[in-house]
Tab-separated table of C-alpha atoms in Angstrom:
chain	number	residue	atom	x	y	z
A	189	MET	CA	-0.040	0.035	0.051
A	190	PRO	CA	1.265	3.496	-0.692
A	191	LYS	CA	2.843	5.152	2.388
A	192	ARG	CA	0.820	7.805	4.143
A	193	LEU	CA	2.732	11.064	4.207
A	194	THR	CA	1.840	13.709	6.800
A	195	CYS	CA	2.865	17.374	6.663
A	196	ASP	CA	1.564	20.858	7.592
A	197	VAL	CA	0.877	21.933	3.940
A	198	VAL	CA	0.792	20.473	0.498
A	199	VAL	CA	1.816	22.972	-2.361
A	200	VAL	CA	0.414	21.849	-5.689
A	201	GLY	CA	2.739	23.250	-8.453
A	202	ALA	CA	6.463	23.268	-8.590
A	203	GLY	CA	6.758	26.454	-10.673
A	204	MET	CA	7.799	29.901	-9.377
A	205	VAL	CA	4.584	30.649	-7.459
A	206	GLY	CA	4.644	27.204	-5.816
A	207	ALA	CA	8.353	27.555	-5.052
A	208	ALA	CA	7.836	30.891	-3.328
A	209	CYS	CA	4.942	29.572	-1.394
A	210	ALA	CA	6.987	26.692	-0.261
A	211	TRP	CA	9.966	28.887	0.607
A	212	TYR	CA	8.157	31.340	2.785
A	213	ALA	CA	5.955	28.589	4.457
A	214	ALA	CA	9.160	26.587	5.311
A	215	ARG	CA	10.869	29.645	6.645
A	216	ALA	CA	7.781	30.221	8.894
A	217	GLY	CA	8.403	26.792	10.447
A	218	LEU	CA	6.026	24.703	8.489
A	219	ASP	CA	6.665	21.203	7.140
A	220	VAL	CA	5.975	21.489	3.443
A	221	ARG	CA	5.547	19.066	0.628
A	222	VAL	CA	5.435	20.120	-2.991
A	223	VAL	CA	3.758	17.976	-5.568
A	224	ASP	CA	3.833	18.371	-9.451
A	225	ARG	CA	2.805	16.129	-12.290
A	226	GLY	CA	5.986	17.201	-14.199
A	227	PRO	CA	9.461	18.477	-13.303
A	228	VAL	CA	10.309	21.651	-11.526
A	229	ALA	CA	9.515	24.676	-13.694
A	230	GLY	CA	8.228	22.263	-16.405
A	231	GLY	CA	5.281	24.513	-17.459
A	232	THR	CA	4.722	28.246	-17.703
A	233	THR	CA	7.699	29.024	-15.417
A	234	GLY	CA	9.965	27.374	-17.882
A	235	ALA	CA	8.623	29.393	-20.765
A	236	GLY	CA	8.828	32.829	-19.190
A	237	GLU	CA	11.113	35.752	-19.425
A	238	GLY	CA	11.522	36.247	-15.716
A	239	ASN	CA	10.372	39.944	-15.654
A	240	LEU	CA	9.970	41.434	-12.187
A	241	LEU	CA	8.010	44.639	-13.083
A	242	VAL	CA	6.356	47.537	-11.450
A	243	SER	CA	6.415	49.644	-14.688
A	244	ASP	CA	3.377	48.095	-16.345
A	245	LYS	CA	0.930	48.294	-13.445
A	246	GLU	CA	-1.500	51.109	-12.527
A	247	PRO	CA	-2.115	52.038	-8.897
A	248	GLY	CA	-4.204	49.372	-7.183
A	249	PRO	CA	-3.823	45.991	-5.547
A	250	GLU	CA	-1.616	44.357	-8.278
A	251	LEU	CA	0.918	47.302	-8.020
A	252	ASP	CA	0.819	46.914	-4.309
A	253	LEU	CA	1.672	43.308	-4.632
A	254	ALA	CA	4.338	44.217	-7.261
A	255	LEU	CA	6.022	46.583	-4.850
A	256	LEU	CA	5.903	44.190	-2.042
A	257	SER	CA	7.444	41.511	-4.325
A	258	ALA	CA	10.051	43.943	-5.576
A	259	ARG	CA	11.376	44.423	-2.065
A	260	LEU	CA	11.422	40.628	-1.415
A	261	TRP	CA	13.133	39.907	-4.653
A	262	ALA	CA	15.871	42.432	-3.730
A	263	GLN	CA	16.272	40.620	-0.472
A	264	LEU	CA	16.440	37.231	-2.233
A	265	GLY	CA	18.937	38.778	-4.699
A	266	ASP	CA	21.244	39.601	-1.862
A	267	GLU	CA	20.871	36.022	-0.531
A	268	LEU	CA	20.667	33.866	-3.561
A	269	GLY	CA	20.738	36.102	-6.589
A	270	THR	CA	23.855	34.915	-8.259
A	271	ALA	CA	22.355	31.410	-8.453
A	272	PHE	CA	19.385	32.533	-10.586
A	273	GLU	CA	20.805	35.604	-12.415
A	274	TYR	CA	18.924	38.349	-10.459
A	275	GLU	CA	19.618	41.580	-12.386
A	276	PRO	CA	18.142	44.746	-10.942
A	277	LYS	CA	18.761	46.503	-14.266
A	278	GLY	CA	15.651	48.686	-14.555
A	279	GLY	CA	13.205	49.147	-17.340
A	280	LEU	CA	12.756	51.687	-20.007
A	281	VAL	CA	9.388	52.474	-21.527
A	282	VAL	CA	9.563	54.468	-24.691
A	283	ALA	CA	6.971	56.435	-26.547
A	284	ALA	CA	7.031	56.817	-30.366
A	285	THR	CA	4.789	60.015	-30.539
A	286	PRO	CA	4.286	63.121	-28.388
A	287	ASP	CA	0.690	61.948	-27.745
A	288	ALA	CA	1.885	58.590	-26.554
A	289	LEU	CA	4.466	60.393	-24.409
A	290	THR	CA	1.894	62.536	-22.803
A	291	ALA	CA	-0.253	59.474	-21.960
A	292	LEU	CA	2.877	57.668	-20.506
A	293	HIS	CA	3.799	60.654	-18.342
A	294	ALA	CA	0.147	60.674	-16.951
A	295	PHE	CA	0.299	57.043	-16.309
A	296	ALA	CA	3.748	57.393	-14.471
A	297	ASP	CA	2.375	60.418	-12.335
A	298	GLY	CA	-0.289	58.113	-10.928
A	299	GLN	CA	2.256	55.329	-10.261
A	300	ARG	CA	4.563	57.737	-8.279
A	301	SER	CA	1.592	58.422	-5.944
A	302	ALA	CA	1.786	54.705	-5.082
A	303	GLY	CA	5.486	54.443	-4.451
A	304	VAL	CA	6.898	53.716	-7.929
A	305	VAL	CA	10.106	55.493	-9.009
A	306	ALA	CA	9.530	56.730	-12.471
A	307	ASP	CA	12.030	59.011	-14.105
A	308	PRO	CA	11.049	61.008	-17.195
A	309	VAL	CA	13.555	60.575	-20.034
A	310	ARG	CA	13.831	63.201	-22.744
A	311	ALA	CA	14.408	62.144	-26.377
A	312	ASP	CA	17.875	63.381	-26.294
A	313	GLN	CA	18.599	61.296	-23.228
A	314	LEU	CA	17.537	58.019	-24.576
A	315	PRO	CA	20.877	57.060	-26.303
A	316	SER	CA	22.655	57.384	-22.931
A	317	LEU	CA	20.400	54.527	-21.668
A	318	GLU	CA	20.149	52.458	-24.856
A	319	PRO	CA	22.636	53.542	-27.472
A	320	HIS	CA	21.184	51.159	-30.136
A	321	LEU	CA	17.604	52.250	-29.655
A	322	ALA	CA	15.866	53.545	-32.873
A	323	THR	CA	15.990	57.187	-33.392
A	324	GLY	CA	12.958	59.449	-33.595
A	325	GLN	CA	11.433	58.363	-30.267
A	326	ALA	CA	9.472	61.166	-28.507
A	327	GLY	CA	10.886	60.208	-25.120
A	328	GLY	CA	10.266	57.660	-22.366
A	329	VAL	CA	10.263	56.791	-18.533
A	330	PHE	CA	12.813	54.947	-16.747
A	331	TYR	CA	11.882	52.510	-13.963
A	332	PRO	CA	14.718	51.607	-11.660
A	333	GLN	CA	12.725	49.104	-9.655
A	334	ASP	CA	12.284	46.659	-12.560
A	335	ALA	CA	14.405	43.738	-12.516
A	336	GLN	CA	14.831	40.177	-14.122
A	337	VAL	CA	15.606	36.659	-13.078
A	338	MET	CA	16.148	33.373	-14.815
A	339	PRO	CA	12.876	31.824	-13.825
A	340	ALA	CA	13.498	28.116	-14.050
A	341	LEU	CA	16.665	28.608	-11.934
A	342	ALA	CA	14.880	30.814	-9.349
A	343	ALA	CA	12.132	28.183	-8.896
A	344	ALA	CA	14.708	25.319	-8.585
A	345	HIS	CA	16.899	27.142	-6.077
A	346	LEU	CA	14.035	28.463	-3.903
A	347	LEU	CA	12.654	24.905	-3.633
A	348	ARG	CA	16.004	23.472	-2.809
A	349	ALA	CA	16.808	26.222	-0.193
A	350	SER	CA	13.380	25.890	1.384
A	351	GLY	CA	13.949	22.306	2.451
A	352	ALA	CA	10.511	21.327	1.221
A	353	ARG	CA	10.161	17.675	0.210
A	354	LEU	CA	9.413	17.490	-3.445
A	355	HIS	CA	7.217	14.980	-5.290
A	356	THR	CA	7.570	15.445	-8.997
A	357	GLY	CA	5.973	13.048	-11.581
A	358	ARG	CA	2.823	12.708	-9.284
A	359	THR	CA	-0.569	13.742	-10.687
A	360	VAL	CA	-3.134	15.064	-8.182
A	361	THR	CA	-6.387	13.385	-8.845
A	362	GLY	CA	-8.405	14.701	-6.018
A	363	VAL	CA	-8.584	17.008	-2.982
A	364	LEU	CA	-9.198	15.037	0.331
A	365	ARG	CA	-12.037	16.521	2.471
A	366	THR	CA	-13.459	15.483	5.811
A	367	ALA	CA	-17.121	14.936	6.460
A	368	ASP	CA	-17.651	18.657	7.300
A	369	GLY	CA	-15.869	19.702	4.055
A	370	THR	CA	-12.554	20.605	5.617
A	371	VAL	CA	-9.517	19.989	3.306
A	372	ALA	CA	-7.334	17.133	4.519
A	373	GLY	CA	-4.750	16.838	1.845
A	374	VAL	CA	-4.586	15.582	-1.784
A	375	ARG	CA	-5.039	12.260	-3.637
A	376	THR	CA	-2.423	11.452	-6.220
A	377	ASP	CA	-1.743	8.628	-8.624
A	378	ARG	CA	0.885	7.424	-6.270
A	379	GLY	CA	-0.794	7.721	-2.902
A	380	ASP	CA	-2.396	10.329	-0.637
A	381	LEU	CA	-0.584	13.296	0.953
A	382	HIS	CA	-2.314	14.231	4.192
A	383	ALA	CA	-2.207	17.858	5.386
A	384	PRO	CA	-4.566	20.423	7.001
A	385	ALA	CA	-3.810	22.882	4.205
A	386	VAL	CA	-3.415	22.639	0.428
A	387	VAL	CA	-2.094	25.545	-1.560
A	388	ASN	CA	-3.344	25.810	-5.152
A	389	ALA	CA	-0.299	27.043	-7.152
A	390	ALA	CA	-1.397	25.134	-10.256
A	391	GLY	CA	-1.402	28.179	-12.513
A	392	THR	CA	-3.398	27.781	-15.729
A	393	TRP	CA	-4.838	24.582	-14.372
A	394	GLY	CA	-5.723	26.275	-11.093
A	395	GLY	CA	-9.385	26.208	-11.970
A	396	ASP	CA	-9.296	22.405	-12.496
A	397	LEU	CA	-7.570	21.852	-9.163
A	398	ALA	CA	-10.097	24.096	-7.413
A	399	ALA	CA	-12.849	21.927	-9.084
A	400	LEU	CA	-11.245	18.902	-7.526
A	401	ALA	CA	-12.086	20.586	-4.126
A	402	GLY	CA	-15.532	21.299	-5.315
A	403	VAL	CA	-15.181	25.125	-5.842
A	404	ARG	CA	-15.091	27.306	-8.879
A	405	LEU	CA	-12.178	29.339	-10.105
A	406	PRO	CA	-12.524	30.637	-13.636
A	407	VAL	CA	-8.838	30.391	-14.659
A	408	LEU	CA	-8.309	30.458	-18.562
A	409	PRO	CA	-4.903	30.292	-20.557
A	410	ARG	CA	-3.598	33.192	-22.622
A	411	ARG	CA	-0.756	32.147	-25.040
A	412	GLY	CA	2.271	34.156	-25.529
A	413	PHE	CA	5.387	33.587	-27.647
A	414	VAL	CA	8.957	34.454	-26.930
A	415	LEU	CA	11.692	34.765	-29.642
A	416	VAL	CA	15.232	33.988	-28.496
A	417	THR	CA	18.245	35.297	-30.429
A	418	GLU	CA	21.836	33.963	-30.844
A	419	PRO	CA	24.098	35.083	-27.938
A	420	LEU	CA	25.189	38.570	-28.224
A	421	PRO	CA	27.483	41.066	-26.322
A	422	ARG	CA	25.357	43.112	-23.847
A	423	THR	CA	23.638	45.396	-26.485
A	424	VAL	CA	20.307	45.963	-24.788
A	425	ARG	CA	21.074	47.232	-21.396
A	426	HIS	CA	17.572	47.291	-19.830
A	427	LYS	CA	14.105	45.853	-20.284
A	428	VAL	CA	12.781	48.025	-23.084
A	429	TYR	CA	9.219	48.111	-24.250
A	430	ALA	CA	6.823	50.311	-26.107
A	431	ALA	CA	4.152	52.228	-24.230
A	432	ASP	CA	1.283	50.436	-25.722
A	433	TYR	CA	2.356	47.180	-23.929
A	434	VAL	CA	0.475	48.315	-20.839
A	435	ALA	CA	-2.816	48.523	-22.846
A	436	ASP	CA	-2.225	45.152	-24.338
A	437	VAL	CA	-1.633	43.555	-20.890
A	438	ALA	CA	-4.997	45.073	-19.616
A	439	SER	CA	-6.888	44.018	-22.719
A	440	ASP	CA	-9.679	41.524	-22.489
A	441	SER	CA	-9.628	40.640	-26.143
A	442	ALA	CA	-9.217	37.049	-27.169
A	443	ALA	CA	-7.618	38.133	-30.401
A	444	LEU	CA	-3.905	38.169	-31.062
A	445	ARG	CA	-2.283	41.376	-29.603
A	446	THR	CA	1.537	42.198	-29.846
A	447	SER	CA	3.575	45.080	-28.563
A	448	PRO	CA	7.512	45.147	-28.709
A	449	VAL	CA	9.231	44.077	-25.526
A	450	VAL	CA	13.119	43.569	-25.745
A	451	GLU	CA	15.689	42.710	-23.241
A	452	GLY	CA	19.123	41.217	-23.037
A	453	THR	CA	20.175	38.411	-20.636
A	454	ALA	CA	23.088	37.530	-18.536
A	455	ALA	CA	23.740	34.522	-20.781
A	456	GLY	CA	23.765	36.645	-24.054
A	457	PRO	CA	20.687	36.027	-25.930
A	458	VAL	CA	18.115	38.662	-26.448
A	459	LEU	CA	14.498	37.835	-25.520
A	460	ILE	CA	11.685	39.391	-27.615
A	461	GLY	CA	8.046	39.627	-26.788
A	462	ALA	CA	5.229	40.366	-26.307
A	463	SER	CA	2.088	38.549	-27.755
A	464	ARG	CA	-1.065	37.400	-26.126
A	465	GLU	CA	-4.022	35.613	-27.278
A	466	ARG	CA	-6.714	33.162	-26.015
A	467	VAL	CA	-6.668	30.001	-28.075
A	468	GLY	CA	-7.087	27.468	-25.231
A	469	PHE	CA	-4.071	25.205	-24.860
A	470	ASP	CA	-3.055	25.178	-28.498
A	471	ARG	CA	0.669	25.217	-28.628
A	472	SER	CA	0.977	25.260	-32.383
A	473	LEU	CA	3.319	27.870	-33.777
A	474	SER	CA	1.576	31.081	-34.871
A	475	LEU	CA	3.642	32.717	-37.703
A	476	ALA	CA	1.561	35.852	-37.409
A	477	ALA	CA	2.592	36.328	-33.892
A	478	VAL	CA	6.218	35.476	-34.490
A	479	ARG	CA	6.381	37.926	-37.488
A	480	ALA	CA	4.804	40.653	-35.437
A	481	LEU	CA	7.221	40.135	-32.523
A	482	ALA	CA	10.182	40.288	-34.897
A	483	ALA	CA	8.950	43.417	-36.605
A	484	GLY	CA	8.144	45.153	-33.402
A	485	ALA	CA	11.517	44.408	-31.955
A	486	ILE	CA	13.298	45.577	-35.099
A	487	GLY	CA	11.339	48.831	-34.783
A	488	LEU	CA	12.750	49.446	-31.333
A	489	PHE	CA	16.330	48.209	-32.079
A	490	PRO	CA	17.055	48.094	-35.874
A	491	PHE	CA	20.362	46.164	-35.499
A	492	LEU	CA	18.178	43.108	-34.662
A	493	GLU	CA	17.346	42.824	-38.348
A	494	ARG	CA	20.819	41.428	-38.772
A	495	VAL	CA	20.627	39.019	-35.839
A	496	ARG	CA	19.610	35.329	-36.039
A	497	ALA	CA	16.593	34.155	-34.011
A	498	LEU	CA	17.568	30.670	-32.728
A	499	ARG	CA	14.119	29.535	-31.427
A	500	THR	CA	10.725	30.500	-30.329
A	501	TYR	CA	8.633	28.984	-27.461
A	502	ALA	CA	5.202	29.396	-26.186
A	503	GLY	CA	3.801	29.619	-22.727
A	504	PHE	CA	0.406	29.963	-21.160
A	505	ARG	CA	-0.552	32.629	-18.684
A	506	PRO	CA	-3.200	31.793	-16.077
A	507	TYR	CA	-5.784	34.554	-16.743
A	508	LEU	CA	-8.709	35.496	-14.485
A	509	PRO	CA	-11.512	37.839	-15.751
A	510	ASP	CA	-10.543	40.882	-13.733
A	511	HIS	CA	-6.786	40.463	-14.214
A	512	LEU	CA	-6.088	39.893	-10.569
A	513	PRO	CA	-4.664	36.635	-9.137
A	514	ALA	CA	-6.499	34.573	-6.505
A	515	ILE	CA	-4.568	34.706	-3.205
A	516	GLY	CA	-5.595	33.463	0.206
A	517	PRO	CA	-7.927	30.987	1.837
A	518	ASP	CA	-11.166	29.756	0.148
A	519	PRO	CA	-14.063	29.887	2.567
A	520	ARG	CA	-15.897	27.414	0.447
A	521	ALA	CA	-13.340	24.783	1.234
A	522	PRO	CA	-11.716	25.392	4.615
A	523	GLY	CA	-7.981	24.504	4.316
A	524	LEU	CA	-7.637	25.348	0.590
A	525	PHE	CA	-5.446	28.325	-0.224
A	526	HIS	CA	-5.197	29.721	-3.730
A	527	ALA	CA	-2.046	31.248	-5.293
A	528	CYS	CA	-2.666	31.337	-9.036
A	529	GLY	CA	-4.180	33.485	-11.855
A	530	HIS	CA	-1.267	35.862	-12.006
A	531	GLU	CA	-1.625	36.102	-15.876
A	532	GLY	CA	1.818	37.213	-17.223
A	533	ALA	CA	3.209	38.531	-14.117
A	534	GLY	CA	3.657	35.397	-12.101
A	535	ILE	CA	7.374	35.474	-11.872
A	536	GLY	CA	7.458	38.984	-10.541
A	537	LEU	CA	4.409	38.618	-8.102
A	538	ALA	CA	5.471	35.100	-6.912
A	539	VAL	CA	7.444	35.998	-3.780
A	540	GLY	CA	4.866	38.538	-2.573
A	541	THR	CA	2.184	35.963	-3.001
A	542	GLY	CA	4.314	33.297	-1.192
A	543	GLN	CA	4.880	35.639	1.759
A	544	LEU	CA	1.152	36.476	1.953
A	545	ILE	CA	0.069	32.756	1.802
A	546	ALA	CA	2.724	31.880	4.510
A	547	GLN	CA	1.353	34.743	6.780
A	548	ARG	CA	-2.147	33.308	6.447
A	549	LEU	CA	-1.097	29.723	6.923
A	550	THR	CA	0.473	30.655	10.231
A	551	GLY	CA	-2.246	32.891	11.409
A	552	LYS	CA	-0.513	36.288	10.981
A	553	THR	CA	-2.054	39.310	9.497
A	554	PRO	CA	-0.967	39.604	5.917
A	555	GLU	CA	1.036	42.693	4.811
A	556	LEU	CA	-1.552	43.576	2.209
A	557	ASP	CA	-5.209	43.387	2.350
A	558	LEU	CA	-6.235	40.192	0.521
A	559	THR	CA	-9.848	41.280	-0.238
A	560	PRO	CA	-9.235	42.202	-3.868
A	561	PHE	CA	-7.742	38.729	-4.406
A	562	ARG	CA	-10.322	36.617	-2.602
A	563	PRO	CA	-10.941	33.468	-4.588
A	564	GLU	CA	-14.677	33.480	-4.070
A	565	ARG	CA	-15.172	36.791	-5.792
A	566	PHE	CA	-16.325	35.247	-9.009
A	567	GLU	CA	-18.995	33.118	-7.200
A	568	SER	CA	-22.001	35.313	-8.276
A	569	CYS	CA	-20.712	35.968	-11.848
A	570	GLU	CA	-22.066	34.145	-14.840
A	571	GLU	CA	-19.961	31.231	-16.086
A	572	HIS	CA	-16.934	32.560	-17.990
A	573	GLU	CA	-16.845	30.833	-21.288
A	574	THR	CA	-14.496	31.063	-24.175
A	575	SER	CA	-14.479	28.744	-27.174
A	576	GLY	CA	-11.489	26.233	-26.856
A	577	ASP	CA	-10.446	27.333	-23.347
A	578	SER	CA	-10.927	24.089	-21.621
A	579	GLU	CA	-8.744	20.969	-21.285
A	580	ASP	CA	-8.364	18.129	-18.814
A	581	PHE	CA	-6.087	18.883	-15.768
A	582	LYS	CA	-2.799	17.773	-17.229
A	583	ASP	CA	-0.013	19.751	-15.585
A	584	HIS	CA	0.424	21.526	-12.272
A	585	ASP	CA	3.356	23.924	-13.310
A	586	THR	CA	1.580	26.819	-14.981
A	587	ASP	CA	1.758	29.536	-12.474
A	588	GLY	CA	2.399	32.498	-14.589
A	589	GLY	CA	5.805	33.449	-15.786
A	590	ASP	CA	5.841	36.832	-17.508
A	591	THR	CA	5.665	35.074	-20.819
A	592	PRO	CA	5.201	37.918	-23.351
């Protein structure tokens, strides 16, 4: 018979969000087990750029979470940063026209009131930040709080450093509940894991895991592609993107949307995004998306026209209808905690999410008000349906990864 395992909390999902939940819960003194159908970072985390952004968020609960996460990432950067390529390099948002620059400045003004550092950059100052940027830009805003990590390495090192016991290659098939409905662990294809708390860090499949516990969470996938160039000298110094990226992130459209996002990496390749579309779990290559990414990147950095793209990959962002993640306890299933639905910001928001989950697990008052993130907020909404946006529960590592 399978051996019964007992712990304080089971985290479902070995991606970045699950790793952060395990890290902070273990540091709070809890015995943690992490279970995933695949390997560590085998889903969205492994298909993400690793952006840690405050620049693309308007004042509100998501920006508050991003600012908390930025502080925590900086602390982790001091402690473990060399292991996962933490780079506090800042982000540069550029506007091509005077009207776009006016709108960008107004957006930045609101962010400053919430604690974001946003420095205006005149057109004649842009070359000092990015010498290879296309000429003719109207100006921009520099965000020194933006940073980057290598997400798969970050997830792996946080899991290892947490000391949590890891169970990969194990599919969750049910959520154990007592006669009164309280969560008591998870059932897997290789035995039960018993615990008084279960954390849903299953990302794009977070809704399927919630359903196993008898509750509804309308998580849907948004596909995004990343282009990866051949290794280059450090030519792109910051994360650079066009001002219309913010509008694309906030869009509810299911259709393909792209806006140029370009950044160098410590290893040399340049990463190029950003695309987003709702096509269910279709992983097939979209030539329209890839061509739009390449054209947008060349528009920002003309030298890229002479650079080879070595590969492209797709990832799925866990999307909730109001663009906010579900974080915290679920009153419909006592003992179930959600940490999913971060869309394309999962890497950046992971550590703040993990800290908040650990605080609730240990009975402490969370640093942020979790009301905007409450998982039951969709209970009275009509069923959110989109053609092609359903699939069997196949993978537990799709917890958002800033995939463009």
